Short mmCIF file of C-alpha atoms in Angstrom, two decimals:
data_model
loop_
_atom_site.label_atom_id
_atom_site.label_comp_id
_atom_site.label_asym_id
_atom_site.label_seq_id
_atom_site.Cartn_x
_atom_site.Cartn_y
_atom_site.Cartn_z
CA UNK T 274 0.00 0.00 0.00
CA UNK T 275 0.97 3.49 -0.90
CA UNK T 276 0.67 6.91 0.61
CA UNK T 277 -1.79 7.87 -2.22
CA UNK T 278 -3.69 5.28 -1.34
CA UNK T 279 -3.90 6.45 1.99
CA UNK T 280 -4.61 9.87 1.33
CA UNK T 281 -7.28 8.62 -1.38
CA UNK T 282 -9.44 7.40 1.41
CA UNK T 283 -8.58 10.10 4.24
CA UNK T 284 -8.42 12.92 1.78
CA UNK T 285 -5.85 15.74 1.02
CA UNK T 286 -7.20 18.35 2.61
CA UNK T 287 -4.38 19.93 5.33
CA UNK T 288 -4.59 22.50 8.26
CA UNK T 289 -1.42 24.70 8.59
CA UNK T 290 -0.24 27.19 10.23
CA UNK T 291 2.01 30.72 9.70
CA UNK T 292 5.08 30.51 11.42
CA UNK T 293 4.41 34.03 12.67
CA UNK T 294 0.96 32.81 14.20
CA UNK T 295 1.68 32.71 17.87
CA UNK T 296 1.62 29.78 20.33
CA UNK T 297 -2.37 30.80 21.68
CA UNK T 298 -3.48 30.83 18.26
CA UNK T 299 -1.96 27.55 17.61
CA UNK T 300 -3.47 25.87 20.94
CA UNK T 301 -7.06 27.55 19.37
CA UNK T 302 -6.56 25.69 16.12
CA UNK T 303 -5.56 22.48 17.39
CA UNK T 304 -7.78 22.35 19.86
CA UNK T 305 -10.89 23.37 17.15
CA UNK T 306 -9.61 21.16 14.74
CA UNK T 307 -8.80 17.95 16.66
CA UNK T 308 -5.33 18.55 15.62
CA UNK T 309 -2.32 16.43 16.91
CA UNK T 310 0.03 18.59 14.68
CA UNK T 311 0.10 21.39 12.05
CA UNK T 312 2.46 21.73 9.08
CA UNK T 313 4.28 25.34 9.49
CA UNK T 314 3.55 26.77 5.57
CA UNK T 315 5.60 30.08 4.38
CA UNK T 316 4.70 31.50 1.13
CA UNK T 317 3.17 28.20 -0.09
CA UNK T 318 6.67 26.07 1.28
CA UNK T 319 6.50 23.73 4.03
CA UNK T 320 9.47 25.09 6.89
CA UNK T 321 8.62 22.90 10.10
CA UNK T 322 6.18 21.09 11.88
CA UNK T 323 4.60 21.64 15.47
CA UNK T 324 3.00 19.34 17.43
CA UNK T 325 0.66 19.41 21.11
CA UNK T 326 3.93 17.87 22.34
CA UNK T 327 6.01 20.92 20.96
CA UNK T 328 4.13 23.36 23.41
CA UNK T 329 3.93 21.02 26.60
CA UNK T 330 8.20 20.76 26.01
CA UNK T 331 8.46 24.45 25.68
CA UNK T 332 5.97 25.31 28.05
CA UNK T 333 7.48 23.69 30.74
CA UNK T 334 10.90 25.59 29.89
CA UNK T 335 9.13 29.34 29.16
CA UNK T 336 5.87 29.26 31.23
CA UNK T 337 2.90 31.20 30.31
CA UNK T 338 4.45 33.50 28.33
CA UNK T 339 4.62 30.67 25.81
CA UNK T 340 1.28 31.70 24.52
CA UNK T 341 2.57 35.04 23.10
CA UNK T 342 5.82 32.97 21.79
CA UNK T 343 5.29 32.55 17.89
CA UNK T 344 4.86 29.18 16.15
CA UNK T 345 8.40 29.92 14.34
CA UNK T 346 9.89 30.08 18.01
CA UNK T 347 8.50 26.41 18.83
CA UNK T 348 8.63 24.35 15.67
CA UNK T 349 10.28 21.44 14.75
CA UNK T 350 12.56 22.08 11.45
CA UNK T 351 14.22 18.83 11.27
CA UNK T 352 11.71 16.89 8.99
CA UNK T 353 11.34 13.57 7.70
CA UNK T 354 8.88 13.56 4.98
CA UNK T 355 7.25 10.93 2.16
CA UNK T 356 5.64 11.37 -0.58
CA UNK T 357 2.46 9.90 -2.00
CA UNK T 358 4.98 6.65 -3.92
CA UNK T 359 6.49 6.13 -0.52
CA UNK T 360 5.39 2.91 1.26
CA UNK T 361 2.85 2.99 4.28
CA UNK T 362 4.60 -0.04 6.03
CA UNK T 363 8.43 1.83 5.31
CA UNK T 364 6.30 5.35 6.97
CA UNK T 365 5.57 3.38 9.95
CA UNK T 366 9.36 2.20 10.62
CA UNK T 367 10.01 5.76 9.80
CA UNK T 368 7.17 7.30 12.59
CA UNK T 369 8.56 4.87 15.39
CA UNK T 370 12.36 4.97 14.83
CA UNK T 371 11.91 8.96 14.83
CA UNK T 372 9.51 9.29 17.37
CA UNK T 373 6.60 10.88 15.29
CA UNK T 374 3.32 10.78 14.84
CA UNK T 375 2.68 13.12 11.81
CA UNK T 376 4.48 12.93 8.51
CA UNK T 377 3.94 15.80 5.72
CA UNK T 378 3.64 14.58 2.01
CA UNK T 379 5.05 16.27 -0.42
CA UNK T 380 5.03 16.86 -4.17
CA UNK T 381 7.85 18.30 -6.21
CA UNK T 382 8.58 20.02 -2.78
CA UNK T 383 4.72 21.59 -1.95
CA UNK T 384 2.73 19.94 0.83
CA UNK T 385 0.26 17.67 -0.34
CA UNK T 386 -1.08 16.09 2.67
CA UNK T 387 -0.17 15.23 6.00
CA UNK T 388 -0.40 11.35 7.51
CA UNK T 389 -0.68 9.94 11.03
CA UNK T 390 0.52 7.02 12.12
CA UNK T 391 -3.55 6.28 12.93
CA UNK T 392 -4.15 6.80 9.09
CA UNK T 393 -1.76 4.49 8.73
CA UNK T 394 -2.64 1.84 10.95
CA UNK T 395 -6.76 2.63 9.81
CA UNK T 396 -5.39 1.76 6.55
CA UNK T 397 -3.76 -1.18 7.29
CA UNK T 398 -6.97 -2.27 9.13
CA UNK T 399 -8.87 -1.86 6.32
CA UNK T 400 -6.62 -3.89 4.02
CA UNK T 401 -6.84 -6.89 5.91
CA UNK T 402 -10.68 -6.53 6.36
CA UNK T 403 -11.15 -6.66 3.00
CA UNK T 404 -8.35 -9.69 2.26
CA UNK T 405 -10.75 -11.89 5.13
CA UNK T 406 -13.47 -10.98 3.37
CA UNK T 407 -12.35 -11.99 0.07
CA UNK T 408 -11.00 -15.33 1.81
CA UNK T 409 -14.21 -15.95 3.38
CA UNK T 410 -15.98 -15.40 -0.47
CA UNK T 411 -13.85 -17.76 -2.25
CA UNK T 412 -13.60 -20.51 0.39
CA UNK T 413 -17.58 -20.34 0.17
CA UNK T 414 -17.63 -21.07 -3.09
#
């Protein structure tokens, strides 16, 4: 299974976020949005990546003031990425050896989508739904 397939069923529609945004807007839009993370977009380019877990590390170093930080302050810039060819079982090495949960796919450089490791695993569900089901067809044959 491919990343394109993936993003076939979940859809590419992505939330981002301006790196000069700050931190209290962020917390607004994740928080509205159900958001775990939000690619960091500049002038169309993807530049980092913040995540919930971004703001509880920084918060505990800067305090409140955090929340009048800006998004460019916090983000993560050190990115792995896929794109929609890449593999969804290689993406999940990729999520757990790194640590992340979010993954940004891009296309000749522009962000494209954005997968979790839940797409991936809903995916992977799926898949295997559908093989027993096709098991359970033929053997009734």
């Amino acid at each position: 299974m491919r990343i394109a397939d993936v993003l076939r069923s979940k859809g590419d529609t992505v939330a981002t976020v301006e790196p000069e945004a700050t931190v209290g807007d962020l917390l607004g839009r994740l928080a509205q949005g159900n958001y775990g993370a939000l690619p960091v977009v500049r002038a169309g380019m993807l530049i980092g990546m913040v995540s919930e877990r971004d703001v509880v590390r920084r918060l505990h170093e800067r305090g409140a003031d955090l929340l009048f930080a800006t998004v460019e302050e916090i983000m993560t810039t050190d990115l792995a990425t896929c794109t929609p060819n890449d593999s969804a079982a290689d993406l999940a090495r990729v999520m757990t050896t790194r640590r992340v949960r979010h993954l940004p796919v891009l296309v000749d450089g522009r962000l494209a989508g954005i997968v979790s490791i839940g797409d991936l695993v809903k995916a992977r569900i799926d898949m295997l739904e559908s093989e027993r089901q096709q098991l359970e067809s033929y053997i009734a044959q």
